[in-house]
Amino acid sequence: MGLWCQCLVAVAQQLTGAYRPRGPVIEVFGINEAISFPEKFERRGVKLEVLRRLLDQQGQAAAQVGARWTRGHTVAFPRLSWDRWEREARSFARADLWLQAVQRVGLEAVVMIGPWPGNKSRDFTSRYVLQGDARERYVEFVRAAVERYDGDGLNDMPGLLRGVRFWEVDNEPDLKNSGSPRVSKRSNFCTPEQFAEIVILTARAIKSADPGARVLNGGLYRVTKEFGYRYLRDLLAVPGLLAAIDILSVHAYHTGRDAGAVELTLRRVQELARGKPVWLTETSVPAAGKESFLSPEWQAEILARTVILALAYGIERVFWHTLYDPPTEKGGERKQISAFATNSLYRKAARQAPLEIKPAGKTYRKLTQILKGIDWRDIRPIKVDRGIGVALGDGRWLVYSDSSTFRTGVPASQAQTLLDGREVAIRQRGGKIEVNGQRQALLLTGGS
């Protein structure tokens, strides 16, 4: 059995007994940190009206590509952690600004919350443990934050348009535990047991303030690697952890030639989810780098494949990381603000320059247009030689294959690439169609 036949079998097996999303498929589309402002620029000083305008511009750009959701972060923005809250005189001002910008453009929010700044917890504490007075103060912080944003009319943020329902507890515990993406050895910091204790404590505090809230675990960084996969298994085995969360959150980053790492992540998570909804709260690939195949067009192709895989595996939300690439420096050299300097949907040539949409952003937008009006009940995985696809229930299919020419059993008569809308050859052969797809994600149409 070939790899991609195995993929379809795996999909069928994992969806047996797995949670099946309901409602409009368009809700799958999110952008991680779509609305954000770097802390180092904030330290230099920024006028409130300028910051508000910048956040609104980002929100509008996210809405223009069809995003429905965004995710806040305890390190990037709005930096809603207990440690910072106490250092900043218990102020919610930054989180207020962020949520107001999110809601002004109609996005839904996932709010990350935790004791210390997400990926930088080791910079603020030597032990991933809360005890005594610190534990009580942390619970007070969580309840205050949830109460401020729950929309029940009691101590709500002024101008709140609708309540926040989704809260994610911290971020990437497996990365905290190893201390580096290049390390695959367990430490005594943020062990699965320690992280589970924080998740359970936080979830109880959240639901004591808002019983209708839904809680996500901090997304696992590298389930595609054995280190992250073992960490996830051990985390979910801690008594009380699964009961504390409503949604299982994971990430998938890679620079492989295909989307195999994403498929492996989704398959592994569905094996362990035990009927919980699964959200891919961070995923992306770079548009440039050392490997010769990296390009803006390749990035767009992997984005399309990631969405198709998510639909096939019943992944309820997918958050691309992130909205726009940081500006390039003088001489054309990109300033390495992070390791994800070319992973976004837009680019920005300079700090004051307008956002320019990349091929990935155009493909994201096209997918939101294709999936508008489609319901999850109509989504069905289909077999594609050396690839995978999904039926949309309206005589259209989204597919991709690692073969230049592939066969599939759907009654399509036309095919076009998702990246640029180019028509590709399609013909009937032996009761199936043969598509000259040139290893690109495609939209097939013409069936009944």
Coordinates of C-alpha atoms in Angstrom, one line a residue:
M1 CA 0.0 0.0 0.0
G2 CA 1.4 3.4 -1.0
L3 CA 2.0 6.3 1.4
W4 CA -1.0 8.2 0.3
C5 CA -3.3 5.2 0.2
Q6 CA -2.2 4.8 3.8
C7 CA -3.1 8.4 4.4
L8 CA -6.7 7.9 3.3
V9 CA -7.0 4.7 5.4
A10 CA -5.6 6.6 8.3
V11 CA -8.1 9.4 7.8
A12 CA -11.0 6.9 7.8
Q13 CA -9.7 5.1 10.9
Q14 CA -9.1 8.3 12.9
L15 CA -12.5 9.8 12.0
T16 CA -14.2 6.6 13.4
G17 CA -15.3 7.8 16.8
A18 CA -13.5 11.2 16.4
Y19 CA -15.2 14.5 16.9
R20 CA -16.8 15.8 13.7
P21 CA -17.1 19.6 13.4
R22 CA -20.5 21.1 12.7
G23 CA -21.7 24.2 11.0
P24 CA -20.1 26.4 8.4
V25 CA -16.7 25.2 7.1
I26 CA -15.6 28.9 6.7
E27 CA -15.1 29.0 10.4
V28 CA -12.0 26.9 10.0
F29 CA -9.9 29.9 9.0
G30 CA -7.9 31.7 11.6
I31 CA -4.6 33.7 11.8
N32 CA -2.3 33.5 14.8
E33 CA -1.4 36.9 16.1
A34 CA -3.2 38.7 13.3
I35 CA -3.4 41.8 15.5
S36 CA -0.1 42.5 17.2
F37 CA 2.5 45.1 18.1
P38 CA 6.1 44.2 19.0
E39 CA 7.1 44.9 22.6
K40 CA 10.4 46.5 21.7
F41 CA 8.5 49.2 19.7
E42 CA 6.1 49.7 22.5
R43 CA 9.0 50.4 24.8
R44 CA 10.2 53.2 22.6
G45 CA 6.9 54.9 23.1
V46 CA 3.8 55.0 20.8
K47 CA 0.8 57.2 20.9
L48 CA -2.5 55.5 21.7
E49 CA -4.2 56.8 18.5
V50 CA -1.2 55.5 16.4
L51 CA -1.3 52.1 18.1
R52 CA -5.1 51.9 17.6
R53 CA -4.8 52.7 13.9
L54 CA -2.0 50.1 13.4
L55 CA -4.1 47.4 15.1
D56 CA -7.1 48.3 13.0
Q57 CA -5.1 48.1 9.8
Q58 CA -4.0 44.6 10.7
G59 CA -7.5 43.6 11.6
Q60 CA -8.8 44.9 8.2
A61 CA -6.0 43.0 6.4
A62 CA -7.0 39.8 8.2
A63 CA -10.6 40.3 7.3
Q64 CA -9.8 41.0 3.7
V65 CA -8.3 37.5 3.2
G66 CA -11.4 36.0 4.9
A67 CA -10.1 35.1 8.3
R68 CA -12.7 34.4 10.9
W69 CA -10.6 34.0 14.0
T70 CA -7.4 35.3 15.6
R71 CA -5.4 34.2 18.6
G72 CA -3.7 36.4 21.2
H73 CA -0.4 35.5 22.7
T74 CA 1.1 35.9 26.2
V75 CA 4.5 36.8 24.6
A76 CA 3.7 38.6 21.3
F77 CA 0.4 40.5 22.0
P78 CA -1.6 41.3 24.1
R79 CA 0.8 39.6 26.6
L80 CA -1.9 38.6 29.0
S81 CA 0.0 36.7 31.7
W82 CA -0.3 36.9 35.5
D83 CA 3.4 37.8 35.9
R84 CA 3.0 40.8 33.6
W85 CA -0.4 41.8 35.0
E86 CA 1.1 42.1 38.5
R87 CA 4.1 44.0 37.2
E88 CA 1.9 46.4 35.4
A89 CA -0.3 47.3 38.3
R90 CA -3.0 44.8 37.4
S91 CA -3.8 46.6 34.2
F92 CA -5.9 45.1 31.4
A93 CA -5.3 48.2 29.1
R94 CA -3.3 46.3 26.4
A95 CA -5.7 43.4 26.3
D96 CA -8.6 45.8 26.0
L97 CA -7.0 47.5 23.0
W98 CA -6.3 44.2 21.4
L99 CA -9.8 42.8 21.9
Q100 CA -11.5 46.1 20.8
A101 CA -9.5 45.9 17.5
V102 CA -10.4 42.2 17.1
Q103 CA -14.1 42.9 17.6
R104 CA -14.2 46.0 15.4
V105 CA -13.5 43.9 12.3
G106 CA -15.8 41.0 13.4
L107 CA -13.1 38.5 14.2
E108 CA -13.6 35.9 17.0
A109 CA -10.9 35.6 19.6
V110 CA -8.9 32.9 21.3
V111 CA -7.3 34.4 24.3
M112 CA -4.1 32.9 25.6
I113 CA -3.6 33.2 29.4
G114 CA -1.1 31.8 31.8
P115 CA 1.2 32.4 34.8
W116 CA 4.2 33.5 32.8
P117 CA 4.9 34.7 29.2
G118 CA 4.3 31.7 27.0
N119 CA 7.6 30.7 25.2
K120 CA 9.7 32.7 27.6
S121 CA 8.6 31.2 30.9
R122 CA 12.1 30.2 31.8
D123 CA 13.1 33.9 31.8
F124 CA 10.6 34.6 34.6
T125 CA 10.6 31.5 36.9
S126 CA 13.0 28.7 37.7
R127 CA 10.1 26.3 38.5
Y128 CA 6.9 25.7 36.5
V129 CA 4.9 25.4 39.7
L130 CA 2.5 27.7 41.6
Q131 CA 2.2 27.3 45.4
G132 CA 0.6 29.1 48.3
D133 CA 0.0 32.8 47.9
A134 CA 1.2 32.8 44.3
R135 CA -1.3 30.2 43.4
E136 CA -4.1 32.2 45.0
R137 CA -3.0 35.4 43.2
Y138 CA -2.9 33.6 39.9
V139 CA -6.4 32.3 40.3
E140 CA -7.6 35.8 41.1
F141 CA -6.0 37.1 37.9
V142 CA -7.6 34.4 35.8
R143 CA -11.0 35.1 37.2
A144 CA -10.6 38.8 36.8
A145 CA -9.6 38.5 33.1
V146 CA -12.5 36.1 32.3
E147 CA -15.0 38.2 34.2
R148 CA -13.8 41.3 32.3
Y149 CA -14.3 39.7 28.9
D150 CA -17.2 37.2 29.3
G151 CA -20.0 39.7 28.3
D152 CA -22.3 38.9 31.2
G153 CA -22.7 42.6 32.1
L154 CA -20.8 42.2 35.4
N155 CA -17.5 44.1 35.5
D156 CA -17.2 43.8 31.7
M157 CA -14.7 45.8 29.7
P158 CA -16.3 49.1 28.5
G159 CA -17.4 48.7 24.9
L160 CA -17.3 44.9 24.8
L161 CA -19.3 43.8 21.8
R162 CA -19.6 40.1 22.6
G163 CA -18.2 37.8 25.2
V164 CA -14.9 35.9 24.8
R165 CA -15.6 32.1 25.0
F166 CA -12.3 30.5 24.1
W167 CA -9.3 30.5 26.4
E168 CA -6.0 28.8 25.8
V169 CA -3.8 27.9 28.8
D170 CA -0.2 28.9 28.0
N171 CA 1.8 27.7 25.0
E172 CA 4.1 25.0 23.7
P173 CA 4.8 23.1 27.0
D174 CA 7.0 20.5 25.2
L175 CA 9.3 23.3 24.0
K176 CA 9.5 24.8 27.5
N177 CA 10.4 21.3 28.8
S178 CA 13.3 20.8 26.3
G179 CA 14.3 24.4 26.4
S180 CA 15.1 24.5 22.6
P181 CA 13.7 23.1 19.4
R182 CA 17.1 21.4 18.8
V183 CA 17.0 19.6 22.2
S184 CA 15.1 16.3 22.6
K185 CA 15.8 15.5 26.3
R186 CA 13.4 16.0 29.1
S187 CA 14.1 18.4 31.9
N188 CA 12.4 19.0 35.2
F189 CA 10.9 22.3 34.0
C190 CA 7.3 22.2 32.8
T191 CA 7.0 18.4 32.9
P192 CA 3.7 16.9 31.6
E193 CA 2.5 16.6 35.2
Q194 CA 3.5 20.2 36.1
F195 CA 1.8 21.6 32.9
A196 CA -1.3 19.5 33.5
E197 CA -1.6 21.0 37.0
I198 CA -1.5 24.5 35.7
V199 CA -4.0 23.7 32.9
I200 CA -6.4 22.1 35.4
L201 CA -6.1 25.0 37.9
T202 CA -6.6 27.6 35.1
A203 CA -9.6 25.7 33.6
R204 CA -11.3 25.6 37.0
A205 CA -10.7 29.3 37.5
I206 CA -12.0 30.1 34.0
K207 CA -15.2 28.1 34.4
S208 CA -15.9 29.4 37.9
A209 CA -16.1 32.9 36.3
D210 CA -17.8 31.8 33.0
P211 CA -19.3 28.3 33.0
G212 CA -19.9 28.6 29.3
A213 CA -16.3 29.2 28.4
R214 CA -14.3 26.6 26.5
V215 CA -10.7 25.8 27.4
L216 CA -7.8 24.7 25.2
N217 CA -4.5 23.3 26.4
G218 CA -1.4 25.3 25.3
G219 CA -0.6 24.1 21.8
L220 CA 2.1 21.3 21.6
Y221 CA 5.0 22.5 19.5
R222 CA 6.3 19.4 17.7
V223 CA 4.0 16.5 17.7
T224 CA 5.6 15.5 14.4
K225 CA 8.8 14.6 16.4
E226 CA 8.9 11.7 18.9
F227 CA 9.8 14.1 21.7
G228 CA 6.6 16.1 21.3
Y229 CA 4.5 13.1 20.6
R230 CA 5.6 11.4 23.8
Y231 CA 5.1 14.6 25.7
L232 CA 1.5 14.8 24.4
R233 CA 0.8 11.2 25.3
D234 CA 2.1 11.7 28.8
L235 CA 0.2 15.0 29.2
L236 CA -3.1 13.4 28.2
A237 CA -2.5 10.5 30.6
V238 CA -2.4 12.8 33.6
P239 CA -5.6 12.3 35.6
G240 CA -8.0 15.2 35.1
L241 CA -6.3 16.8 32.2
L242 CA -8.7 15.6 29.5
A243 CA -11.7 16.5 31.6
A244 CA -10.3 20.0 32.1
I245 CA -10.0 20.9 28.4
D246 CA -12.7 21.2 25.8
I247 CA -10.4 21.4 22.8
L248 CA -7.0 19.8 22.0
S249 CA -4.6 22.4 20.6
V250 CA -1.4 21.5 18.6
H251 CA 1.1 23.2 16.2
A252 CA 2.7 22.0 13.0
Y253 CA 5.8 23.8 11.6
H254 CA 8.2 22.3 9.0
T255 CA 10.2 23.0 5.9
G256 CA 9.7 19.7 4.1
R257 CA 9.0 19.5 0.4
D258 CA 5.4 18.3 1.0
A259 CA 2.8 18.5 3.8
G260 CA 3.7 15.1 5.3
A261 CA 4.7 16.6 8.6
V262 CA 1.3 18.2 8.9
E263 CA -0.5 15.0 8.0
L264 CA 1.6 13.1 10.6
T265 CA 0.7 15.7 13.3
L266 CA -3.0 15.5 12.6
R267 CA -3.0 11.8 12.4
R268 CA -1.2 11.4 15.7
V269 CA -3.4 14.0 17.5
Q270 CA -6.6 12.4 16.3
E271 CA -5.3 9.1 17.6
L272 CA -5.1 10.6 21.1
A273 CA -8.0 13.1 21.1
R274 CA -10.7 10.7 22.4
G275 CA -13.5 12.6 20.8
K276 CA -12.3 16.1 21.6
P277 CA -12.3 18.8 18.9
V278 CA -8.8 19.4 17.5
W279 CA -7.5 22.9 16.7
L280 CA -4.3 23.6 14.7
T281 CA -3.6 26.8 16.5
E282 CA -0.2 27.5 14.8
T283 CA 1.1 26.3 11.5
S284 CA 3.1 27.8 8.6
V285 CA 6.1 27.4 6.4
P286 CA 8.7 30.0 5.2
A287 CA 8.7 31.5 1.8
A288 CA 12.5 31.7 1.6
G289 CA 15.5 29.9 3.1
K290 CA 18.5 27.7 2.4
E291 CA 16.5 24.9 0.6
S292 CA 16.2 25.6 -3.1
F293 CA 12.5 24.7 -3.2
L294 CA 11.5 27.4 -0.7
S295 CA 9.6 30.2 -2.4
P296 CA 6.4 32.3 -2.0
E297 CA 4.7 29.9 -4.5
W298 CA 5.7 26.8 -2.5
Q299 CA 4.5 28.4 0.7
A300 CA 1.1 29.0 -0.9
E301 CA 1.0 25.4 -2.1
I302 CA 1.7 24.1 1.4
L303 CA -0.9 26.4 2.9
A304 CA -3.5 24.9 0.5
R305 CA -2.4 21.4 1.3
T306 CA -2.6 22.1 5.0
V307 CA -6.2 23.3 4.7
I308 CA -7.2 20.2 2.6
L309 CA -5.6 17.9 5.2
A310 CA -7.4 19.8 8.0
L311 CA -10.8 19.3 6.3
A312 CA -10.0 15.6 5.6
Y313 CA -9.1 15.0 9.3
G314 CA -12.0 17.0 10.7
I315 CA -9.8 19.7 12.2
E316 CA -12.1 22.4 13.5
R317 CA -9.8 25.5 13.2
V318 CA -6.5 26.3 11.5
F319 CA -4.5 29.3 12.5
W320 CA -1.8 30.4 10.0
H321 CA 1.3 32.0 11.6
T322 CA 1.1 35.0 11.0
L323 CA -0.3 38.1 9.3
Y324 CA 2.7 39.8 7.8
D325 CA 6.5 39.4 7.5
P326 CA 8.6 41.9 9.4
P327 CA 10.1 44.7 7.3
T328 CA 13.4 44.3 5.5
E329 CA 16.4 46.3 6.5
K330 CA 18.5 48.7 4.5
G331 CA 20.3 46.9 1.7
G332 CA 17.5 44.4 1.5
E333 CA 18.6 42.2 4.4
R334 CA 15.7 41.0 6.5
K335 CA 15.9 41.7 10.1
Q336 CA 15.6 38.5 12.0
I337 CA 13.0 39.5 14.5
S338 CA 12.1 35.8 14.8
A339 CA 12.7 32.5 13.0
F340 CA 9.5 33.0 11.2
A341 CA 10.5 36.1 9.2
T342 CA 8.9 34.9 5.9
N343 CA 6.1 32.7 7.1
S344 CA 3.2 35.1 6.8
L345 CA 0.3 36.0 4.4
Y346 CA 1.5 39.5 3.7
R347 CA 4.9 41.3 3.5
K348 CA 5.9 44.7 4.5
A349 CA 8.9 46.4 2.8
A350 CA 9.4 49.0 5.5
R351 CA 7.8 49.9 8.8
Q352 CA 5.7 52.7 7.2
A353 CA 5.0 50.8 4.0
P354 CA 1.6 49.3 3.2
L355 CA 1.0 45.6 3.5
E356 CA 1.5 43.6 0.3
I357 CA -0.4 40.4 -0.1
K358 CA 1.8 37.3 -0.9
P359 CA 0.8 34.3 -2.9
A360 CA 0.0 32.5 0.4
G361 CA -2.4 35.3 1.3
K362 CA -4.1 35.1 -2.1
T363 CA -4.5 31.3 -1.8
Y364 CA -5.9 31.7 1.8
R365 CA -8.4 34.2 0.4
K366 CA -9.3 32.0 -2.5
L367 CA -9.9 29.0 -0.2
T368 CA -12.2 31.1 2.0
Q369 CA -14.2 32.0 -1.1
I370 CA -14.4 28.4 -2.3
L371 CA -15.6 27.2 1.1
K372 CA -18.1 29.9 1.8
G373 CA -21.6 28.3 2.1
I374 CA -20.2 24.8 2.6
D375 CA -21.3 22.9 5.8
W376 CA -19.1 20.4 7.6
R377 CA -21.8 17.7 7.1
D378 CA -21.0 17.8 3.3
I379 CA -17.2 17.4 3.8
R380 CA -16.0 13.9 2.9
P381 CA -12.4 12.6 2.3
I382 CA -11.8 11.1 -1.1
K383 CA -9.1 8.9 -2.5
V384 CA -6.4 10.5 -4.7
D385 CA -3.4 8.6 -6.1
R386 CA -0.4 9.6 -4.0
G387 CA -2.4 12.4 -2.4
I388 CA -5.7 13.2 -0.7
G389 CA -8.8 15.3 -1.3
V390 CA -12.2 16.2 0.1
A391 CA -15.6 16.4 -1.5
L392 CA -17.4 19.7 -0.8
G393 CA -20.9 18.3 -1.4
D394 CA -21.7 20.6 -4.3
G395 CA -20.0 19.0 -7.3
R396 CA -16.6 20.4 -6.3
W397 CA -13.5 18.8 -4.8
L398 CA -10.3 20.1 -3.3
V399 CA -7.3 17.7 -4.0
Y400 CA -3.6 17.4 -4.2
S401 CA -1.1 14.7 -5.2
D402 CA 2.6 14.2 -5.1
S403 CA 2.4 12.8 -8.6
S404 CA 2.4 15.0 -11.7
T405 CA -0.4 13.0 -13.1
F406 CA -2.9 11.2 -10.8
R407 CA -6.2 9.4 -11.0
T408 CA -9.3 9.7 -8.8
G409 CA -12.8 8.4 -8.9
V410 CA -14.8 11.6 -8.8
P411 CA -16.9 12.7 -11.8
A412 CA -15.1 16.0 -12.4
S413 CA -14.7 17.6 -15.8
Q414 CA -12.5 20.6 -15.1
A415 CA -9.5 21.3 -12.9
Q416 CA -7.7 24.5 -12.0
T417 CA -4.7 25.2 -9.7
L418 CA -5.5 27.0 -6.4
L419 CA -2.4 29.1 -6.6
D420 CA -3.1 30.9 -9.9
G421 CA -6.3 29.6 -11.3
R422 CA -4.6 27.9 -14.3
E423 CA -6.6 25.2 -16.0
V424 CA -5.0 21.8 -16.1
A425 CA -5.6 18.8 -18.4
I426 CA -8.2 16.3 -17.3
R427 CA -9.5 13.2 -19.1
Q428 CA -11.6 10.1 -18.6
R429 CA -9.7 6.8 -18.3
G430 CA -10.9 3.4 -17.1
G431 CA -13.9 4.7 -15.2
K432 CA -11.8 7.3 -13.4
I433 CA -10.4 10.8 -14.3
E434 CA -6.7 11.4 -14.9
V435 CA -5.5 14.8 -14.0
N436 CA -2.3 16.4 -15.1
G437 CA -2.0 18.4 -11.9
Q438 CA 1.8 18.9 -11.8
R439 CA 1.9 18.3 -8.1
Q440 CA -0.3 21.3 -7.3
A441 CA -3.3 21.7 -5.1
L442 CA -6.4 21.8 -7.3
L443 CA -10.1 22.7 -7.4
L444 CA -12.0 20.1 -9.4
T445 CA -15.5 21.0 -10.7
G446 CA -18.1 19.7 -13.1
G447 CA -19.6 16.8 -11.2
S448 CA -23.1 16.2 -10.3

